[in-house]
mmCIF file of C-alpha atoms and ligand atoms in Angstrom:
data_model
loop_
_atom_site.group_PDB
_atom_site.id
_atom_site.type_symbol
_atom_site.label_atom_id
_atom_site.label_comp_id
_atom_site.label_asym_id
_atom_site.label_seq_id
_atom_site.Cartn_x
_atom_site.Cartn_y
_atom_site.Cartn_z
ATOM 1 C CA UNK A 1225 112.276 112.781 120.598
ATOM 2 C CA UNK A 1226 110.756 115.199 118.144
ATOM 3 C CA UNK A 1227 108.742 114.283 115.483
ATOM 4 C CA UNK A 1228 108.534 118.849 114.472
ATOM 5 C CA UNK A 1229 108.300 119.927 111.093
ATOM 6 C CA UNK A 1230 107.274 115.863 110.249
ATOM 7 C CA UNK A 1231 103.568 115.249 109.041
ATOM 8 C CA UNK A 1232 101.409 111.707 109.741
ATOM 9 C CA UNK A 1233 98.354 111.031 107.982
ATOM 10 C CA UNK A 1234 95.966 108.872 110.499
ATOM 11 C CA UNK A 1235 93.296 106.573 108.643
ATOM 12 C CA UNK A 1236 90.896 105.903 110.793
ATOM 13 C CA UNK A 1237 91.694 108.180 113.530
ATOM 14 C CA UNK A 1238 88.303 110.245 114.477
ATOM 15 C CA UNK A 1239 88.069 107.244 117.425
ATOM 16 C CA UNK A 1240 90.088 104.730 118.911
ATOM 17 C CA UNK A 1241 93.328 103.195 118.287
ATOM 18 C CA UNK A 1242 93.606 105.699 114.942
ATOM 19 C CA UNK A 1243 92.543 108.931 117.662
ATOM 20 C CA UNK A 1244 95.554 108.205 119.924
ATOM 21 C CA UNK A 1245 98.144 107.526 117.528
ATOM 22 C CA UNK A 1246 96.996 110.851 116.153
ATOM 23 C CA UNK A 1247 97.608 112.324 119.538
ATOM 24 C CA UNK A 1248 100.504 111.095 120.354
ATOM 25 C CA UNK A 1249 102.294 111.994 116.955
ATOM 26 C CA UNK A 1250 101.191 115.283 117.276
ATOM 27 C CA UNK A 1251 102.492 115.602 121.054
ATOM 28 C CA UNK A 1252 106.081 114.633 119.381
ATOM 29 C CA UNK A 1253 105.656 118.007 116.898
ATOM 30 C CA UNK A 1254 103.716 116.342 114.033
ATOM 31 C CA UNK A 1255 101.377 117.997 112.310
ATOM 32 C CA UNK A 1256 98.465 115.722 111.725
ATOM 33 C CA UNK A 1257 95.616 114.409 109.706
ATOM 34 C CA UNK A 1258 93.064 112.795 111.248
ATOM 35 C CA UNK A 1259 90.508 110.707 109.057
ATOM 36 C CA UNK A 1260 87.701 108.581 109.645
ATOM 37 C CA UNK A 1261 83.310 109.047 109.692
ATOM 38 C CA UNK A 1262 81.334 110.250 113.146
ATOM 39 C CA UNK A 1263 79.878 113.476 113.780
ATOM 40 C CA UNK A 1264 80.552 116.137 112.296
ATOM 41 C CA UNK A 1265 80.658 118.951 115.375
ATOM 42 C CA UNK A 1266 82.423 116.055 117.665
ATOM 43 C CA UNK A 1267 85.005 115.467 114.780
ATOM 44 C CA UNK A 1268 86.068 118.901 114.689
ATOM 45 C CA UNK A 1269 86.323 119.325 118.405
ATOM 46 C CA UNK A 1270 88.840 116.656 118.108
ATOM 47 C CA UNK A 1271 91.070 118.049 115.554
ATOM 48 C CA UNK A 1272 90.559 121.825 117.362
ATOM 49 C CA UNK A 1273 91.942 120.371 119.753
ATOM 50 C CA UNK A 1274 94.851 118.548 118.835
ATOM 51 C CA UNK A 1275 95.986 121.869 117.710
ATOM 52 C CA UNK A 1276 94.890 123.240 121.413
ATOM 53 C CA UNK A 1277 96.762 120.796 123.025
ATOM 54 C CA UNK A 1278 99.923 120.212 121.063
ATOM 55 C CA UNK A 1279 100.684 123.654 119.455
ATOM 56 C CA UNK A 1280 100.629 121.694 115.508
ATOM 57 C CA UNK A 1281 98.291 121.742 112.585
ATOM 58 C CA UNK A 1282 95.775 119.321 112.445
ATOM 59 C CA UNK A 1283 94.031 118.724 109.537
ATOM 60 C CA UNK A 1284 90.481 116.630 108.898
ATOM 61 C CA UNK A 1285 90.404 114.682 105.802
ATOM 62 C CA UNK A 1286 86.837 112.227 105.141
ATOM 63 C CA UNK A 1287 88.118 110.092 102.346
ATOM 64 C CA UNK A 1288 86.359 106.917 102.442
ATOM 65 C CA UNK A 1289 88.954 103.973 103.092
ATOM 66 C CA UNK A 1290 86.771 102.048 100.249
ATOM 67 C CA UNK A 1291 87.423 104.464 97.824
ATOM 68 C CA UNK A 1292 91.241 104.733 96.087
ATOM 69 C CA UNK A 1293 90.826 107.650 94.477
ATOM 70 C CA UNK A 1294 90.331 109.224 97.623
ATOM 71 C CA UNK A 1295 92.808 108.266 99.739
ATOM 72 C CA UNK A 1296 95.149 109.346 96.993
ATOM 73 C CA UNK A 1297 93.687 112.672 96.910
ATOM 74 C CA UNK A 1298 94.372 112.755 100.454
ATOM 75 C CA UNK A 1299 97.835 111.967 100.743
ATOM 76 C CA UNK A 1300 98.346 114.323 97.616
ATOM 77 C CA UNK A 1301 95.906 117.213 99.654
ATOM 78 C CA UNK A 1302 98.297 116.977 102.820
ATOM 79 C CA UNK A 1303 101.883 117.101 100.857
ATOM 80 C CA UNK A 1304 100.404 120.554 99.374
ATOM 81 C CA UNK A 1305 98.899 122.094 102.641
ATOM 82 C CA UNK A 1306 101.521 120.921 104.750
ATOM 83 C CA UNK A 1307 104.546 120.656 102.600
ATOM 84 C CA UNK A 1308 105.240 116.316 102.909
ATOM 85 C CA UNK A 1309 103.702 113.296 104.021
ATOM 86 C CA UNK A 1310 106.156 111.911 106.357
ATOM 87 C CA UNK A 1311 104.430 109.426 108.694
ATOM 88 C CA UNK A 1312 101.635 107.421 107.189
ATOM 89 C CA UNK A 1313 99.430 105.189 109.516
ATOM 90 C CA UNK A 1314 97.222 102.594 108.019
ATOM 91 C CA UNK A 1315 94.735 101.738 111.081
ATOM 92 C CA UNK A 1316 90.861 102.557 109.369
ATOM 93 C CA UNK A 1317 89.396 98.938 110.264
ATOM 94 C CA UNK A 1318 85.731 97.095 110.321
ATOM 95 C CA UNK A 1319 85.032 93.936 111.737
ATOM 96 C CA UNK A 1320 82.189 91.317 110.807
ATOM 97 C CA UNK A 1321 81.655 88.418 112.944
ATOM 98 C CA UNK A 1322 79.679 85.458 111.175
ATOM 99 C CA UNK A 1323 79.981 82.170 109.948
ATOM 100 C CA UNK A 1324 81.920 81.939 106.549
ATOM 101 C CA UNK A 1325 78.573 80.019 104.931
ATOM 102 C CA UNK A 1326 76.396 82.884 105.936
ATOM 103 C CA UNK A 1327 79.009 85.476 105.406
ATOM 104 C CA UNK A 1328 77.334 88.556 104.016
ATOM 105 C CA UNK A 1329 79.369 89.411 100.710
ATOM 106 C CA UNK A 1330 79.251 93.153 100.513
ATOM 107 C CA UNK A 1331 80.376 92.754 104.297
ATOM 108 C CA UNK A 1332 83.764 90.845 102.765
ATOM 109 C CA UNK A 1333 84.038 92.764 100.281
ATOM 110 C CA UNK A 1334 84.292 95.775 102.975
ATOM 111 C CA UNK A 1335 86.285 94.904 105.085
ATOM 112 C CA UNK A 1336 88.981 93.370 102.408
ATOM 113 C CA UNK A 1337 89.002 96.967 100.993
ATOM 114 C CA UNK A 1338 89.045 99.092 104.097
ATOM 115 C CA UNK A 1339 91.363 96.880 106.159
ATOM 116 C CA UNK A 1340 93.467 95.847 103.561
ATOM 117 C CA UNK A 1341 93.020 97.325 100.544
ATOM 118 C CA UNK A 1342 93.193 100.886 101.593
ATOM 119 C CA UNK A 1343 96.764 100.160 102.685
ATOM 120 C CA UNK A 1344 97.777 99.730 99.740
ATOM 121 C CA UNK A 1345 96.340 102.713 98.764
ATOM 122 C CA UNK A 1346 97.900 104.740 101.118
ATOM 123 C CA UNK A 1347 101.601 103.522 100.502
ATOM 124 C CA UNK A 1348 101.112 103.946 96.773
ATOM 125 C CA UNK A 1349 100.411 107.599 96.971
ATOM 126 C CA UNK A 1350 102.674 108.442 100.072
ATOM 127 C CA UNK A 1351 105.690 106.152 99.093
ATOM 128 C CA UNK A 1352 106.799 108.405 95.970
ATOM 129 C CA UNK A 1353 107.408 111.365 98.263
ATOM 130 C CA UNK A 1354 108.822 109.388 101.140
ATOM 131 C CA UNK A 1355 111.725 107.894 98.947
ATOM 132 C CA UNK A 1356 112.270 111.601 97.595
ATOM 133 C CA UNK A 1357 112.941 113.022 101.196
ATOM 134 C CA UNK A 1358 114.751 109.833 101.905
ATOM 135 C CA UNK A 1359 112.725 109.196 105.414
ATOM 136 C CA UNK A 1360 109.701 107.626 105.708
ATOM 137 C CA UNK A 1361 107.785 105.260 108.171
ATOM 138 C CA UNK A 1362 104.651 103.461 107.425
ATOM 139 C CA UNK A 1363 102.773 101.618 109.915
ATOM 140 C CA UNK A 1364 99.687 99.435 109.601
ATOM 141 C CA UNK A 1365 97.723 98.652 112.567
ATOM 142 C CA UNK A 1366 97.171 94.823 111.754
ATOM 143 C CA UNK A 1367 95.847 92.547 114.289
ATOM 144 C CA UNK A 1368 96.509 89.602 116.759
ATOM 145 C CA UNK A 1369 94.136 88.036 114.296
ATOM 146 C CA UNK A 1370 97.567 89.075 111.390
ATOM 147 C CA UNK A 1371 99.104 85.987 112.980
ATOM 148 C CA UNK A 1372 96.440 83.351 114.670
ATOM 149 C CA UNK A 1373 92.720 83.174 113.303
ATOM 150 C CA UNK A 1374 89.583 82.849 115.595
ATOM 151 C CA UNK A 1375 85.990 81.600 113.943
ATOM 152 C CA UNK A 1376 83.555 83.623 112.478
ATOM 153 C CA UNK A 1377 86.151 86.665 111.571
ATOM 154 C CA UNK A 1378 86.744 85.326 108.100
ATOM 155 C CA UNK A 1379 87.072 88.476 106.256
ATOM 156 C CA UNK A 1380 89.134 90.724 108.687
ATOM 157 C CA UNK A 1381 91.392 87.675 109.404
ATOM 158 C CA UNK A 1382 92.318 87.530 105.685
ATOM 159 C CA UNK A 1383 92.716 90.806 105.809
ATOM 160 C CA UNK A 1384 94.821 91.496 108.590
ATOM 161 C CA UNK A 1385 96.961 88.622 107.631
ATOM 162 C CA UNK A 1386 96.921 90.286 104.451
ATOM 163 C CA UNK A 1387 98.559 93.434 105.804
ATOM 164 C CA UNK A 1388 101.151 91.884 107.233
ATOM 165 C CA UNK A 1389 102.417 90.274 103.904
ATOM 166 C CA UNK A 1390 102.514 93.979 102.204
ATOM 167 C CA UNK A 1391 103.857 95.068 105.088
ATOM 168 C CA UNK A 1392 107.071 92.800 104.540
ATOM 169 C CA UNK A 1393 106.854 93.201 100.647
ATOM 170 C CA UNK A 1394 106.542 96.951 101.272
ATOM 171 C CA UNK A 1395 110.006 97.030 103.464
ATOM 172 C CA UNK A 1396 111.803 95.122 101.072
ATOM 173 C CA UNK A 1397 110.695 97.639 98.352
ATOM 174 C CA UNK A 1398 111.502 100.836 100.102
ATOM 175 C CA UNK A 1399 114.659 99.620 102.638
ATOM 176 C CA UNK A 1400 117.644 101.553 100.933
ATOM 177 C CA UNK A 1401 115.549 104.895 101.129
ATOM 178 C CA UNK A 1402 115.373 105.866 104.649
ATOM 179 C CA UNK A 1403 112.020 104.541 104.979
ATOM 180 C CA UNK A 1404 110.529 101.770 107.246
ATOM 181 C CA UNK A 1405 107.359 99.603 106.825
ATOM 182 C CA UNK A 1406 106.069 97.957 110.027
ATOM 183 C CA UNK A 1407 103.044 96.730 111.552
ATOM 184 C CA UNK A 1408 101.116 96.998 115.405
ATOM 185 C CA UNK A 1409 99.130 93.533 115.748
ATOM 186 C CA UNK A 1410 97.137 94.373 119.199
ATOM 187 C CA UNK A 1411 95.506 91.821 120.929
ATOM 188 C CA UNK A 1412 92.058 93.340 122.810
ATOM 189 C CA UNK A 1413 92.177 97.061 122.633
ATOM 190 C CA UNK A 1414 89.098 98.493 124.707
ATOM 191 C CA UNK A 1415 87.338 100.630 121.948
ATOM 192 C CA UNK A 1416 84.331 101.460 119.996
ATOM 193 C CA UNK A 1417 85.101 98.330 117.631
ATOM 194 C CA UNK A 1418 85.666 95.733 120.421
ATOM 195 C CA UNK A 1419 82.201 97.150 122.160
ATOM 196 C CA UNK A 1420 80.089 97.068 118.945
ATOM 197 C CA UNK A 1421 81.377 92.924 118.071
ATOM 198 C CA UNK A 1422 79.673 92.407 121.407
ATOM 199 C CA UNK A 1423 76.268 91.695 120.357
ATOM 200 C CA UNK A 1424 76.831 89.898 117.108
ATOM 201 C CA UNK A 1425 79.409 87.249 119.200
ATOM 202 C CA UNK A 1426 76.667 87.104 121.754
ATOM 203 C CA UNK A 1427 74.108 85.565 118.883
ATOM 204 C CA UNK A 1428 76.746 83.647 117.019
ATOM 205 C CA UNK A 1429 77.793 81.719 120.259
ATOM 206 C CA UNK A 1430 74.612 81.740 122.513
ATOM 207 C CA UNK A 1431 76.428 83.697 125.184
ATOM 208 C CA UNK A 1432 75.724 86.557 127.111
ATOM 209 C CA UNK A 1433 77.862 89.824 127.227
ATOM 210 C CA UNK A 1434 79.954 89.257 130.672
ATOM 211 C CA UNK A 1435 80.451 85.724 129.056
ATOM 212 C CA UNK A 1436 81.599 86.762 125.649
ATOM 213 C CA UNK A 1437 84.177 89.425 127.314
ATOM 214 C CA UNK A 1438 85.696 86.939 129.804
ATOM 215 C CA UNK A 1439 85.483 83.593 127.568
ATOM 216 C CA UNK A 1440 85.731 85.047 124.409
ATOM 217 C CA UNK A 1441 87.657 88.322 124.190
ATOM 218 C CA UNK A 1442 89.797 87.983 127.437
ATOM 219 C CA UNK A 1443 90.125 84.160 127.224
ATOM 220 C CA UNK A 1444 92.634 84.666 124.446
ATOM 221 C CA UNK A 1445 94.891 87.187 126.673
ATOM 222 C CA UNK A 1446 96.617 85.656 128.956
ATOM 223 C CA UNK A 1447 97.289 88.664 131.088
ATOM 224 C CA UNK A 1448 93.224 88.905 131.174
ATOM 225 C CA UNK A 1449 94.041 92.196 130.625
ATOM 226 C CA UNK A 1450 92.911 94.573 127.946
ATOM 227 C CA UNK A 1451 95.578 96.503 125.508
ATOM 228 C CA UNK A 1452 95.300 100.457 125.863
ATOM 229 C CA UNK A 1453 95.361 102.696 123.433
ATOM 230 C CA UNK A 1454 97.520 104.678 125.180
ATOM 231 C CA UNK A 1455 99.982 101.290 124.739
ATOM 232 C CA UNK A 1456 99.315 100.997 121.103
ATOM 233 C CA UNK A 1457 100.119 104.844 120.518
ATOM 234 C CA UNK A 1458 103.455 104.426 122.272
ATOM 235 C CA UNK A 1459 104.570 102.064 119.994
ATOM 236 C CA UNK A 1460 103.810 103.567 116.566
ATOM 237 C CA UNK A 1461 105.611 106.891 118.266
ATOM 238 C CA UNK A 1462 108.673 104.611 119.045
ATOM 239 C CA UNK A 1463 108.298 103.423 115.690
ATOM 240 C CA UNK A 1464 108.942 106.864 114.489
ATOM 241 C CA UNK A 1465 111.967 107.555 115.837
ATOM 242 C CA UNK A 1466 115.906 106.921 115.004
ATOM 243 C CA UNK A 1467 115.924 104.214 117.869
ATOM 244 C CA UNK A 1468 113.892 102.097 115.440
ATOM 245 C CA UNK A 1469 115.461 103.209 112.177
ATOM 246 C CA UNK A 1470 116.201 99.297 111.571
ATOM 247 C CA UNK A 1471 113.537 97.637 112.646
ATOM 248 C CA UNK A 1472 111.664 96.953 109.286
ATOM 249 C CA UNK A 1473 109.272 94.421 107.789
ATOM 250 C CA UNK A 1474 108.528 93.572 111.478
ATOM 251 C CA UNK A 1475 105.021 92.782 113.052
ATOM 252 C CA UNK A 1476 105.089 93.996 116.301
ATOM 253 C CA UNK A 1477 103.113 91.866 118.908
ATOM 254 C CA UNK A 1478 101.027 93.996 121.631
ATOM 255 C CA UNK A 1479 98.999 91.246 122.881
ATOM 256 C CA UNK A 1480 99.206 90.226 126.261
ATOM 257 C CA UNK A 1481 100.685 87.172 125.465
ATOM 258 C CA UNK A 1482 97.913 86.013 123.341
ATOM 259 C CA UNK A 1483 99.899 84.692 120.195
ATOM 260 C CA UNK A 1484 102.561 83.663 122.612
ATOM 261 C CA UNK A 1485 100.231 80.463 122.803
HETATM 262 P P1 NAD B 313 87.685 101.884 115.821
HETATM 263 O O1 NAD B 313 85.906 101.217 115.650
HETATM 264 O O2 NAD B 313 87.303 102.805 117.467
HETATM 265 O O3 NAD B 313 88.172 103.286 114.828
HETATM 266 C C1 NAD B 313 87.634 102.938 113.635
HETATM 267 C C2 NAD B 313 88.058 103.945 112.712
HETATM 268 O O4 NAD B 313 88.035 103.680 111.425
HETATM 269 C C3 NAD B 313 86.893 105.191 113.345
HETATM 270 O O5 NAD B 313 87.495 106.254 113.240
HETATM 271 C C4 NAD B 313 86.129 104.989 112.038
HETATM 272 O O6 NAD B 313 85.208 106.275 111.190
HETATM 273 C C5 NAD B 313 87.213 104.464 110.933
HETATM 274 N N1 NAD B 313 86.672 103.903 109.522
HETATM 275 C C6 NAD B 313 85.476 102.587 109.404
HETATM 276 N N2 NAD B 313 85.442 102.552 108.292
HETATM 277 C C7 NAD B 313 86.241 103.532 107.576
HETATM 278 C C8 NAD B 313 85.581 103.917 106.318
HETATM 279 N N3 NAD B 313 85.309 103.162 105.278
HETATM 280 N N4 NAD B 313 87.020 105.078 105.621
HETATM 281 C C9 NAD B 313 87.208 105.984 106.894
HETATM 282 N N5 NAD B 313 87.358 105.394 107.933
HETATM 283 C C10 NAD B 313 86.887 104.709 108.442
HETATM 284 O O7 NAD B 313 87.843 100.351 116.202
HETATM 285 P P2 NAD B 313 89.710 100.957 116.334
HETATM 286 O O8 NAD B 313 89.493 99.677 117.803
HETATM 287 O O9 NAD B 313 90.034 101.924 117.069
HETATM 288 O O10 NAD B 313 90.170 99.974 115.387
HETATM 289 C C11 NAD B 313 91.433 100.663 114.812
HETATM 290 C C12 NAD B 313 92.320 99.912 114.001
HETATM 291 O O11 NAD B 313 93.366 98.771 114.863
HETATM 292 C C13 NAD B 313 91.401 98.724 112.954
HETATM 293 O O12 NAD B 313 92.230 98.150 111.895
HETATM 294 C C14 NAD B 313 91.231 97.379 113.533
HETATM 295 O O13 NAD B 313 91.073 96.359 113.197
HETATM 296 C C15 NAD B 313 92.521 97.591 114.325
HETATM 297 N N6 NAD B 313 92.482 96.403 115.783
HETATM 298 C C16 NAD B 313 91.456 96.612 116.814
HETATM 299 C C17 NAD B 313 91.706 96.361 118.282
HETATM 300 C C18 NAD B 313 90.891 95.967 118.869
HETATM 301 O O14 NAD B 313 90.894 95.591 119.989
HETATM 302 N N7 NAD B 313 90.151 97.391 118.847
HETATM 303 C C19 NAD B 313 92.565 95.428 118.045
HETATM 304 C C20 NAD B 313 93.542 94.847 116.912
HETATM 305 C C21 NAD B 313 93.566 95.129 115.953
#
């Protein structure tokens, strides 16, 4: 499959799953816009490495996913620079672990903005161009938590269930325009996001780090293995292929059997 001539915007792609997806799409020939926070020199090194490794154009846009106007501007800028935005991957996400009655209100608002509303803003800005060109792929990184819940993750679970609903709605709206809209629901993938929530889970549940990994994280995953970022990226690439043109409105699990239980 070749994505040569296509342009992909991948939010939250300075690290983890997003970076793997951006690199995998670039490997197929797509120009990519990476986005996210982090050390400026490290981000520039990743951007330049994508160009060097895959011979495509790669740009960086620092749009904050809590800011709808910045998201719309990112899409407009990418369309102007590359001629189109054909693939939108809504991947940016954060986590906060706390009981509901102690959940900081600002964290709730931030998680809903980054993990859910940013996808709405991105779709809203990118869909007109995709419809006009009669081709588009919108993929959101949801989570097993778009299908089932865990305690102490109220905002995250609510936002991810929201992504699943937004995916279905958008898919129906653009179904006759050559645009597919799907979400991918990984179980636990070993990334900085997972690593960072270990101390909070240790505190919330009174467990050691080893116990959090075995009894909380991999407890949910029947295969007892973490999903890899490259496995998630491969599924995103597949969803961009012509073979996947009839997959739309779907929520695809890649969770080692977690949600089968
Ligand atoms: P990560 O922390 O490695 O990456 C998150 C990315 O989002 C980073 O690039 C970060 O800079 C960016 N980001 C955070 N806040 C932002 C903001 N306000 N504006 C712009 N960018 C912002 O995490 P990850 O594990 O790779 O997670 C990526 C996605 O996958 C998230 O939506 C997450 O919920 C989802 N997910 C992760 C797992 C897992 O186990 N790691 C499982 C299921 C779903």
